[in-house]
XYZ file of C-alpha atoms in Angstrom:
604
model
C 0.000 0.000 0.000
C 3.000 2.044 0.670
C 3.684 1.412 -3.449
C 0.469 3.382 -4.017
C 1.166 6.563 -1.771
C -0.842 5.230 1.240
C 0.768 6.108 4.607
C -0.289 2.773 6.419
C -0.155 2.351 9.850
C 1.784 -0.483 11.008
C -0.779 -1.641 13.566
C -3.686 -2.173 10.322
C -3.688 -5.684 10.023
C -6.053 -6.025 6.824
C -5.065 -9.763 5.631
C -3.554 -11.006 2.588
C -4.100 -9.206 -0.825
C -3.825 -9.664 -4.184
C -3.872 -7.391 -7.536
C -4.816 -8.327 -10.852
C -3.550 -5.609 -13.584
C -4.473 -5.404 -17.242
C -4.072 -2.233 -19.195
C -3.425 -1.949 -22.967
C -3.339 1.241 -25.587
C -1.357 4.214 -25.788
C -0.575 6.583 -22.270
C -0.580 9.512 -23.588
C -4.043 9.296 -25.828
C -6.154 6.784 -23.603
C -4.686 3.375 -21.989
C -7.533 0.606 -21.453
C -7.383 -0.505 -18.006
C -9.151 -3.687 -16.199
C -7.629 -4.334 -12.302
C -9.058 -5.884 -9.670
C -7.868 -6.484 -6.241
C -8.248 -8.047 -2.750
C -7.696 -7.088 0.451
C -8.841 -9.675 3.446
C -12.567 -9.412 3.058
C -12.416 -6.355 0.537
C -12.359 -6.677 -3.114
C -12.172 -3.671 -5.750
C -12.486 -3.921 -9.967
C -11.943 -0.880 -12.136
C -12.610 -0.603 -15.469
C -12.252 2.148 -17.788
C -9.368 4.490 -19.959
C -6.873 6.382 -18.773
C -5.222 9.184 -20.311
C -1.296 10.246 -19.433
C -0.568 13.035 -21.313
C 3.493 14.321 -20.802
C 2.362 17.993 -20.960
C -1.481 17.847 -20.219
C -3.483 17.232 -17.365
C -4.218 13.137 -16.580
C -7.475 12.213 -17.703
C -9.950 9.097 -16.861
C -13.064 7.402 -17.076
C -13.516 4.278 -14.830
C -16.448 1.967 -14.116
C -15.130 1.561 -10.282
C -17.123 -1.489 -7.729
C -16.414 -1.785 -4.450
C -17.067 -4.379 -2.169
C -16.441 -5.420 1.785
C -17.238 -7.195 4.871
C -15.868 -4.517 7.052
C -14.362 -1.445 5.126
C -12.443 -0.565 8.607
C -9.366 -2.176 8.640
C -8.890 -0.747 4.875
C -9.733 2.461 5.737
C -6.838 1.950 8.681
C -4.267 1.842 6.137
C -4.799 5.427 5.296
C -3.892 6.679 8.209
C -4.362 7.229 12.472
C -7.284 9.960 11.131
C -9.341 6.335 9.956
C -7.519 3.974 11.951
C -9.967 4.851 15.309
C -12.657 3.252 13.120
C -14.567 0.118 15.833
C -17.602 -0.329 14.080
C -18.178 -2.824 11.357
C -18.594 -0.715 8.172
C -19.690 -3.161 5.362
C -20.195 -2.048 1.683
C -21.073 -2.723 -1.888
C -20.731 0.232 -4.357
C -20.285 0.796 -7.690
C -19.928 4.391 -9.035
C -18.716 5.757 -12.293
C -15.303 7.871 -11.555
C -13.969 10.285 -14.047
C -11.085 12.760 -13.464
C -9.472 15.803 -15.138
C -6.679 16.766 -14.229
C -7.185 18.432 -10.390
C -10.734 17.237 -10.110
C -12.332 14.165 -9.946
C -15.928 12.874 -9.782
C -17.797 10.069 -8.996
C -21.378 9.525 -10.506
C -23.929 7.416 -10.616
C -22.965 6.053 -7.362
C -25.208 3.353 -6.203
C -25.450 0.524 -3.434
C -24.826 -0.044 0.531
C -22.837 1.543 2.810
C -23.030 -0.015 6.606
C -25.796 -1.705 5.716
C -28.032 1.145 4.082
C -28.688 1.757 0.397
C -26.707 5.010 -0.871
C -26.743 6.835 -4.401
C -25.298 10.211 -5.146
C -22.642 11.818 -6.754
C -19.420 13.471 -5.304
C -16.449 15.770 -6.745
C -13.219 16.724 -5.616
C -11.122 19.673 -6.440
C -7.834 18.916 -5.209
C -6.427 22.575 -6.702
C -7.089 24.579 -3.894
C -4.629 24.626 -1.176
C -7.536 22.886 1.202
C -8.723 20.411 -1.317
C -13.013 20.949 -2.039
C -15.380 17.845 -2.000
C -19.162 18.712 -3.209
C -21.539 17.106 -4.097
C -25.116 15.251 -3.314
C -25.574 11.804 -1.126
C -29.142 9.822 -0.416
C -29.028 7.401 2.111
C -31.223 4.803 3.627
C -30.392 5.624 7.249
C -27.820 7.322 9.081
C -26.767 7.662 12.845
C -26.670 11.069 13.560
C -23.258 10.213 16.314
C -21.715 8.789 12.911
C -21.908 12.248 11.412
C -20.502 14.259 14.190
C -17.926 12.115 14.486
C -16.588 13.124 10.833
C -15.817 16.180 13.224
C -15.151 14.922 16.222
C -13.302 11.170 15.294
C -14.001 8.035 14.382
C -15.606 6.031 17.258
C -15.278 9.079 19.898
C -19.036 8.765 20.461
C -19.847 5.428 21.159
C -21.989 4.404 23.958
C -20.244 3.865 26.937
C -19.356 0.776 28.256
C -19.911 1.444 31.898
C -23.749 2.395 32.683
C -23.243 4.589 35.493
C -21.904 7.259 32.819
C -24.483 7.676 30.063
C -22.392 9.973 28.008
C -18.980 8.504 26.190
C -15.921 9.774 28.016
C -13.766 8.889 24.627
C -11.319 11.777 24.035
C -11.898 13.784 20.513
C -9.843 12.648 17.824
C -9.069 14.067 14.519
C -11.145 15.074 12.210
C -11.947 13.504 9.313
C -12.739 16.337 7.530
C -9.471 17.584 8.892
C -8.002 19.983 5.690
C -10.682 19.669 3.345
C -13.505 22.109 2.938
C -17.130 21.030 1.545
C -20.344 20.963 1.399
C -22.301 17.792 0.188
C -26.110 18.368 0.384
C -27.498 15.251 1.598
C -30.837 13.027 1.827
C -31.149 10.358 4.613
C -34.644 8.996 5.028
C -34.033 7.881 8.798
C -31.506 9.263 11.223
C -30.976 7.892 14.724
C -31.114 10.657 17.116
C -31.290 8.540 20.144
C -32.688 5.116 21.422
C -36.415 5.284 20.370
C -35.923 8.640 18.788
C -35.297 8.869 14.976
C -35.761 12.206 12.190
C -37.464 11.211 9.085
C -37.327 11.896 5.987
C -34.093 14.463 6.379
C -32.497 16.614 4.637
C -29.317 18.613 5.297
C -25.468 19.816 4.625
C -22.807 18.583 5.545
C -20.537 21.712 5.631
C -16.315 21.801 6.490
C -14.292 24.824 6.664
C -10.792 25.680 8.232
C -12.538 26.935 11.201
C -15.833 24.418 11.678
C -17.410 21.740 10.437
C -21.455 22.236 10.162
C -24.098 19.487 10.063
C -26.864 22.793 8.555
C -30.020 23.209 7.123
C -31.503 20.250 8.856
C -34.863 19.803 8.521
C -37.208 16.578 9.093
C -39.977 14.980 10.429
C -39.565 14.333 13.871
C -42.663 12.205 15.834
C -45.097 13.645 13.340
C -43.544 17.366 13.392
C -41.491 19.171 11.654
C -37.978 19.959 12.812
C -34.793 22.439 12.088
C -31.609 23.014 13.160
C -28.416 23.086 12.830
C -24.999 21.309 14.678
C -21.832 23.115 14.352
C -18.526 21.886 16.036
C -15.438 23.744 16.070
C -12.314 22.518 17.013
C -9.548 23.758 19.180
C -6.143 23.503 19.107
C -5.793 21.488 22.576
C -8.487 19.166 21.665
C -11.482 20.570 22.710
C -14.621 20.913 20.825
C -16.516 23.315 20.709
C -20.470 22.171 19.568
C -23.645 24.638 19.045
C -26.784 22.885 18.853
C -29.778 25.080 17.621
C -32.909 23.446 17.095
C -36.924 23.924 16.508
C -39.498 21.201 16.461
C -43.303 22.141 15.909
C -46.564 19.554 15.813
C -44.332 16.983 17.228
C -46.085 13.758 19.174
C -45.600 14.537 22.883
C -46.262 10.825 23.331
C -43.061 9.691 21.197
C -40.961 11.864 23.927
C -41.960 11.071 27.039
C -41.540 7.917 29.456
C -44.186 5.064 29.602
C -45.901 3.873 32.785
C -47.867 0.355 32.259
C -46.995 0.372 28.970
C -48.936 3.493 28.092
C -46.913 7.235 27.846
C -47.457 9.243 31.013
C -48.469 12.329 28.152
C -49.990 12.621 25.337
C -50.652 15.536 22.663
C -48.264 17.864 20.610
C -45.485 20.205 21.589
C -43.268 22.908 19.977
C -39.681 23.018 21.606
C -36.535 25.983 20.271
C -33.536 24.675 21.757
C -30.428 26.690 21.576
C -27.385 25.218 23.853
C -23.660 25.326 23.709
C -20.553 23.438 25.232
C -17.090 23.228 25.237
C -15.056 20.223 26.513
C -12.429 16.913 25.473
C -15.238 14.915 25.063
C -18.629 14.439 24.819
C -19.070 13.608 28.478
C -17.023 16.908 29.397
C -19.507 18.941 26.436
C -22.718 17.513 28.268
C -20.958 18.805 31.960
C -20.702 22.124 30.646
C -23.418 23.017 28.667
C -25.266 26.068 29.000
C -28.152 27.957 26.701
C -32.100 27.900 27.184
C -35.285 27.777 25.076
C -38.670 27.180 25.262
C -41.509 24.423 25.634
C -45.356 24.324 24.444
C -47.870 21.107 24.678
C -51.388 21.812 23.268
C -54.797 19.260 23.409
C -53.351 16.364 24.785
C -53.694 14.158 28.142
C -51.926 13.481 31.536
C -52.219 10.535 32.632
C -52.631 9.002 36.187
C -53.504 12.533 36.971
C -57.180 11.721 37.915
C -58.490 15.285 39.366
C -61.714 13.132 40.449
C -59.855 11.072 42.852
C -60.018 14.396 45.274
C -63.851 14.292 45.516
C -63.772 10.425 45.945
C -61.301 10.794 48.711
C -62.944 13.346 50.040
C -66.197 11.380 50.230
C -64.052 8.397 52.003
C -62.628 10.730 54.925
C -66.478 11.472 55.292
C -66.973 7.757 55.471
C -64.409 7.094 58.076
C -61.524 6.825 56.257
C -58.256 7.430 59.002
C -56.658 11.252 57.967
C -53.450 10.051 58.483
C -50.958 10.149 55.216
C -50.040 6.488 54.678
C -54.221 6.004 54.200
C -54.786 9.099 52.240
C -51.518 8.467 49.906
C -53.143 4.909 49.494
C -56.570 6.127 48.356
C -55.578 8.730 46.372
C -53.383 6.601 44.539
C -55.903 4.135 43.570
C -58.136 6.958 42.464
C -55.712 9.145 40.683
C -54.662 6.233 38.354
C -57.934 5.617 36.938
C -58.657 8.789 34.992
C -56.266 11.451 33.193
C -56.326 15.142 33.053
C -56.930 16.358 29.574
C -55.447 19.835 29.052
C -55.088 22.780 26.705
C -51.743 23.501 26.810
C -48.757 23.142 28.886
C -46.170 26.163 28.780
C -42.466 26.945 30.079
C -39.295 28.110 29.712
C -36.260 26.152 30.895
C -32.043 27.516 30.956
C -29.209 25.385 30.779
C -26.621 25.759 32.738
C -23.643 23.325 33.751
C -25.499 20.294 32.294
C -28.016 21.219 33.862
C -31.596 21.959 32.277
C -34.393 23.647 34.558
C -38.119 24.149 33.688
C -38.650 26.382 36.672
C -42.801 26.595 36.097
C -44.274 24.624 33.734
C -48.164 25.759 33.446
C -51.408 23.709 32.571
C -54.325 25.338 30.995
C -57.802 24.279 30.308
C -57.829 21.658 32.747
C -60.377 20.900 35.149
C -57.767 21.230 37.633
C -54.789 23.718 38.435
C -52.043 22.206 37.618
C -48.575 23.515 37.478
C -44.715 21.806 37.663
C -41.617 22.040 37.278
C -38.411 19.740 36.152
C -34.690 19.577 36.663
C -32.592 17.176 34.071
C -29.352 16.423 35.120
C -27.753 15.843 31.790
C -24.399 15.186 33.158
C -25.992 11.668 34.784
C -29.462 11.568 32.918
C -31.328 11.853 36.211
C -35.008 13.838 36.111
C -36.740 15.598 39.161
C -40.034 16.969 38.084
C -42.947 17.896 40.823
C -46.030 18.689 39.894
C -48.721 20.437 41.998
C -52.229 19.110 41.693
C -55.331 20.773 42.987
C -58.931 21.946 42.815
C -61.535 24.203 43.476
C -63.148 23.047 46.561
C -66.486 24.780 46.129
C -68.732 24.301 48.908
C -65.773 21.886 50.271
C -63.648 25.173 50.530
C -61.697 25.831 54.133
C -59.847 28.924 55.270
C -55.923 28.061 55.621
C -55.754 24.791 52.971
C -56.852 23.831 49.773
C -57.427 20.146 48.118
C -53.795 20.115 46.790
C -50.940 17.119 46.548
C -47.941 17.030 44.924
C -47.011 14.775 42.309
C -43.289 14.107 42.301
C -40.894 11.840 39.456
C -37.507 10.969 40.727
C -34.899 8.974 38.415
C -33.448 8.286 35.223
C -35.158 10.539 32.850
C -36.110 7.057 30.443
C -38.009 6.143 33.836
C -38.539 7.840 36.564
C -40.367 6.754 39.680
C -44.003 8.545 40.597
C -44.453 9.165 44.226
C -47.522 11.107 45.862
C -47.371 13.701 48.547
C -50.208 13.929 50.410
C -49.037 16.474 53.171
C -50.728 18.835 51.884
C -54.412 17.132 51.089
C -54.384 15.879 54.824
C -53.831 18.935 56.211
C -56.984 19.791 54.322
C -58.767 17.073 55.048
C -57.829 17.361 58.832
C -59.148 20.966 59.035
C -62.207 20.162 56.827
C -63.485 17.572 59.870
C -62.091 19.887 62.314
C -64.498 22.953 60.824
C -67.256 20.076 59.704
C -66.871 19.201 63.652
C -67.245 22.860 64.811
C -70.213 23.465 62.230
C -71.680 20.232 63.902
C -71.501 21.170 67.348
C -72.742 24.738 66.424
C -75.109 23.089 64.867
C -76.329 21.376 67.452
C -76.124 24.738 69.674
C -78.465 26.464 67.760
C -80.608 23.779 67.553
C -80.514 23.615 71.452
C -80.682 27.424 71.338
C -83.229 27.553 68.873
C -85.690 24.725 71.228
C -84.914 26.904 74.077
C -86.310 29.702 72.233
C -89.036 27.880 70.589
C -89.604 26.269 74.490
C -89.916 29.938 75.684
C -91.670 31.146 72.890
C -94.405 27.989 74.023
C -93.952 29.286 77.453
C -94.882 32.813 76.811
C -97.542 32.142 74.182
C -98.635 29.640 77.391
C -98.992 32.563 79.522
C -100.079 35.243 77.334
C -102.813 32.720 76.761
C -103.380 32.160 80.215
C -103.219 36.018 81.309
C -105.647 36.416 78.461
C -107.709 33.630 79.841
C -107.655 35.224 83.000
C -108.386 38.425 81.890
C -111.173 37.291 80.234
C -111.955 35.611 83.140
C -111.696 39.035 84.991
C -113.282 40.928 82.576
C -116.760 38.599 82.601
C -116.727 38.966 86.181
C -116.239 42.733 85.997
C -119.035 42.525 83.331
C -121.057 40.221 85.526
C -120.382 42.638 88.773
C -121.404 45.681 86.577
C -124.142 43.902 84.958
C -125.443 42.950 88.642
C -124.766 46.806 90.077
C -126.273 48.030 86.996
C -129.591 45.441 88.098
C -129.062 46.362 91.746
C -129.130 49.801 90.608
C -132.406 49.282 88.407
C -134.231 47.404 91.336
C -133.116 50.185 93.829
C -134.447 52.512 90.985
C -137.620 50.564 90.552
C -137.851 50.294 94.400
C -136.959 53.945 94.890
C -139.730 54.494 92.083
C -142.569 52.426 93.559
C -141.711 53.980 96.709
C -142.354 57.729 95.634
C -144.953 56.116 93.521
C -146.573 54.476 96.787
C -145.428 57.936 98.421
C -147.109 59.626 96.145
C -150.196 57.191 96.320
C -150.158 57.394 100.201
C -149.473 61.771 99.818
C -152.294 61.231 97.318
C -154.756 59.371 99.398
C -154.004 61.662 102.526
C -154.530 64.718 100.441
C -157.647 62.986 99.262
C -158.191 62.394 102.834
C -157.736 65.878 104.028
C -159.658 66.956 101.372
C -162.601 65.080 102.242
C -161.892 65.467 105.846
C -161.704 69.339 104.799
C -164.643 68.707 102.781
C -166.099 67.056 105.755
C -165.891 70.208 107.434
C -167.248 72.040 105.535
C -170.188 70.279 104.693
C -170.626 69.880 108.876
C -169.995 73.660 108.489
C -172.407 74.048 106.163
C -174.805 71.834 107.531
C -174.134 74.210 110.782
C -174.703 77.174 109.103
C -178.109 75.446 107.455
C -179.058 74.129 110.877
C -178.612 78.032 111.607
C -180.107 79.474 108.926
C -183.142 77.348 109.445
C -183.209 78.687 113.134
C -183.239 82.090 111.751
C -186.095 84.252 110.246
C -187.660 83.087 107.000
C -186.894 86.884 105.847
C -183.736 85.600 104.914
C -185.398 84.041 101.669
C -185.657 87.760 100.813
C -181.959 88.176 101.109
C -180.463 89.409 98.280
C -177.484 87.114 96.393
C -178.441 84.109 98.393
C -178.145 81.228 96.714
C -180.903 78.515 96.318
C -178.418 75.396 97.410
C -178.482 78.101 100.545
C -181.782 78.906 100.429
C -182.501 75.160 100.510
C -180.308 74.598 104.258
C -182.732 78.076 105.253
C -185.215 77.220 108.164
C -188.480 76.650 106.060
C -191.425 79.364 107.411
C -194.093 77.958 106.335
C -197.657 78.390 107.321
C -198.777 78.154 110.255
C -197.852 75.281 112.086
C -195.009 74.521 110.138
C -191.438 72.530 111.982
C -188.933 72.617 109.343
C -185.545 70.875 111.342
C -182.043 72.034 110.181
C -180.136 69.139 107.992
C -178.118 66.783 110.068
C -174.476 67.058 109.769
C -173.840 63.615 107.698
C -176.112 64.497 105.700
C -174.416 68.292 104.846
C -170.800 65.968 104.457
C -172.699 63.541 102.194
C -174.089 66.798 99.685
C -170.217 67.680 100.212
C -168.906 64.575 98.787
C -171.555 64.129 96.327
C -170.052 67.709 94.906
C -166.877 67.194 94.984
C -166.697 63.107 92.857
C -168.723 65.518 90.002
C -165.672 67.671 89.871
C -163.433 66.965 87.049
C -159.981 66.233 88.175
C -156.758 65.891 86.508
C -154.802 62.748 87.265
C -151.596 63.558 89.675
C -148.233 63.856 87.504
C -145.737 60.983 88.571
C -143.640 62.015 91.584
C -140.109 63.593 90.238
C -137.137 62.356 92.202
C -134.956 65.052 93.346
C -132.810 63.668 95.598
C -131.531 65.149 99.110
C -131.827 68.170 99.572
C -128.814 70.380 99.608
C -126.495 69.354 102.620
C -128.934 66.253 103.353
C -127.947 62.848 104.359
């Protein structure tokens, strides 16, 4: 190999090889060539013209196939730049190479390359004082560690033996694309990012100058989204590396992201993500330890799962039931009821900073849930650990308390593929505690007013009793004042009727004694009368001839008649009975009733 300008390496230990040579024609115009040759598990076969002009450039035009088990150990010979080269790199390729002079092509290339179809073309201009390659390159897939390491060295970036480390602690070799400068546009339908994370359908550049080397303009579909972004590494002159990682995904499957629980994704929906980090260091391990930047996180219409905001209520209804407010019980129950329903959200939000290999998410907020949710994460990139809490909670309603809220903390410790899910309930028994301490106090006041409110209703009975009674007794009172009134007034009206047939018998008696004296008086006079007849008659009968006697007079007048004649004076009953007689032929009014007119003035 030495023979054909190859600066092997003595430790490249490629097998026995052999060289088959046929060439025929004239140098200088065109020379037919047919070769083929071995190498341990590698075989070549060129066929073509070449042209070796004395005073002209060299020209050719080869059919060129290329085969191998493992291409490494080959690519060893060239030099330590290939010669770090551990993975198995099988090939079959067949390309059509022409050159003039300082450039040379190859078209039409076609086949495998590690195990993945590849077509393209690719020039070099070897002019320049850093030689040019360009071209264009498809590929089936592609390992996006293989193409950094064209920057950073063959086989710098291989996984770690040792698990405690997840990052390779491989110093950086040399570049591959060490004194060239390039750019070869090129189309990979899969590239590994990670384990279980791959960018379809890619497109991107390939890019080497003297000061960087550039995997730019990438763009893909990355779980369902579309994704950017660019890698550029430059290295130092003490073997460090410097690497710039910008990045934007939008519409990307949340689900294809995150860590599965039970077999299901603990999220689900899309997110958007801009990324923009930096870090300097020997290797990648050292890069990951010291890299710093920021960027930004959105989630929209998707699910968290296990995050059941019903299981509050139904725990809630168990502490009513009995169930013991101590943590270990309420963890249990919540548990059970958290992980049968999900939380189905609007959007998730935050920003998170980089810093020492460290990523942060210091508030990460959940809208349009039926619960308030908010968390927040810490990644430590250095050892691909993940501490994320998440604070859980709901309006209480008619549940509410003053001093606590239903609230408990949801909190992921671990490696970031897997992280364990523990619930703290601290803050939901504190709740719950003070909920049956104020449903207590409500209880017993409760039950105070009640007794207040049958003492009230007891006196209320009690007064109503004896405003009844007082009425009944002034009822009582009042009948018997009526009944003692009614009686006075009666005693009054019989003392009035008795005072009134008194004066009336008064007045009868008054009457019949003043009818008494008057016929007494009557008497009297008719006895007076009867007198003065009896006298009369004694006197002479001359007194007939008295003038302005009467005749009633003239009648009691002693009668002269002839001779012989007695005439005796009227006896005195008789002269009362003519009184009487006179006095019933009267007319007489009837006596008024007797007036009442009391005592007289200072009288008993």
């Amino acid at each position: 190999m030495r023979q054909l300008g190859f600066d092997v390496d003595d430790g490249g230990t490629p097998g026995a090889g052999q060289v088959t040579l046929k060439a025929g024609g004239v140098p200088e115009r065109a020379l037919t060539v047919a070769a083929d040759a071995t190498l341990g598990g590698t075989s070549t076969s060129i066929e073509g013209t070449i042209a070796l002009p004395a005073v002209a450039p060299v020209t050719a035009d080869l059919a060129v196939r290329l085969g191998s088990d493992d291409i490494g150990p080959v690519l060893a010979l060239a030099g330590p730049r290939l010669a770090s080269l551990t993975m198995s790199l099988p090939l079959d390729l067949s390309a059509r190479v022409t050159a003039a002079g300082n450039r040379i092509s190859a078209t039409d290339i076609a086949g495998s390359f590690a195990g993945t179809p590849t077509a393209g073309a690719l020039s070099l201009d070897l002019a320049p004082a850093r030689p040019a390659v360009g071209g264009e390159l498809s590929f089936g897939e592609l390992e996006a560690a293989g193409l950094a390491e064209i920057a950073l060295g063959a086989g710098t970036l291989e996984p770690p033996i040792d698990a405690a480390t997840p990052w390779p602690e491989i110093p950086f070799g040399a570049s591959i694309a060490d004194g060239l400068d390039g750019d070869v546009a090129v189309r990979v339908r899969r590239v590994g990012i990670a384990e279980g994370l791959d960018l379809d359908d890619v497109t991107l550049h390939l890019r080497s100058s003297s000061n960087a080397f550039a995997v730019d303009d990438i763009s893909g579909v990355f779980a369902g989204g579309r994704a950017t972004g660019s890698l550029v590494i430059k290295r130092g002159g003490n073997g460090t590396a410097d690497i710039a990682l910008r990045a934007q995904v939008a519409g990307a499957a949340l689900d294809d992201i995150v860590w599965q629980r039970a077999g299901r994704p603990v999220a689900t929906g899309r997110f958007d993500l801009d990324l923009d980090v930096e870090g300097v260091g020997r290797s990648l391990a050292g890069v990951i330890s010291g890299l710093g930047g920021g960027g930004s996180f959105r989630a929209t219409d998707g699910v968290l799962r296990s995050f059941n905001p019903a299981a509050f209520g139904a725990v809630i209804r168990a502490a009513d039931a009995g169930l013991d407010l101590n943590d270990a019980e309420i963890a249990r129950a919540f548990t059970s009821h958290v992980d049968a329903g999900d939380l189905v959200f609007a959007g998730i939000e935050g920003s998170f900073s980089l810093a020492g290999g460290t990523l942060r998410a210091p508030r990460l907020e959940v809208s349009g849930s039926r619960a308030e949710t908010v968390g927040s994460a810490v990644v430590d990139l250095t050892r691909g650990t993940l501490s994320s809490d998440w604070s859980l909670s709901i309006d209480p309603g008619a549940d509410a308390v003053t001093g606590a809220q239903p609230q408990v903390g949801i909190l992921f410790r671990g490696q970031a593929t897997a992280p364990e899910r523990t619930i703290d309930v601290t803050a939901f028994t504190a709740y719950l505690t003070l909920r049956a301490f104020e449903r207590e106090v409500r209880r017993v006041e409760a039950m105070q007013s009640d007794i207040l409110e049958r003492e009230t209703f007891a006196r209320q009975v009690k007064r109503i009793r004896q405003d009844r009674e007082q009425a009944l007794r002034d009822a009582e009172a009042a009948r018997i004042a009526a009944e003692r009134a009614a009686a006075e007034r009666a005693a009054e009206e019989r003392a009035a009727l008795e005072r009134a047939e008194a004066e009336r018998a008064e007045a009868e008696r008054a009457a019949a004694e003043q009818a008494a004296e008057e016929e007494r008086a009557a008497a009297e006079r008719a006895a007076q009368e009867r007198a003065a007849e009896e006298e009369r008659a004694r006197q002479p009968a001359e007194m007939d001839l008295l003038p302005g006697v009467s005749p009633e007079v003239q009648q009691f007048a002693p009668q002269t008649g002839g001779p012989g004649t007695d005439t005796a004076p009227p006896a005195e009953d008789d002269f009362g009975d003519l009184i009487r007689q006179k006095l019933e032929q009267l007319p007489l009014e009837p006596l008024p009733p007797p007036i009442d007119v009391g005592p007289s003035p200072g009288g008993g």
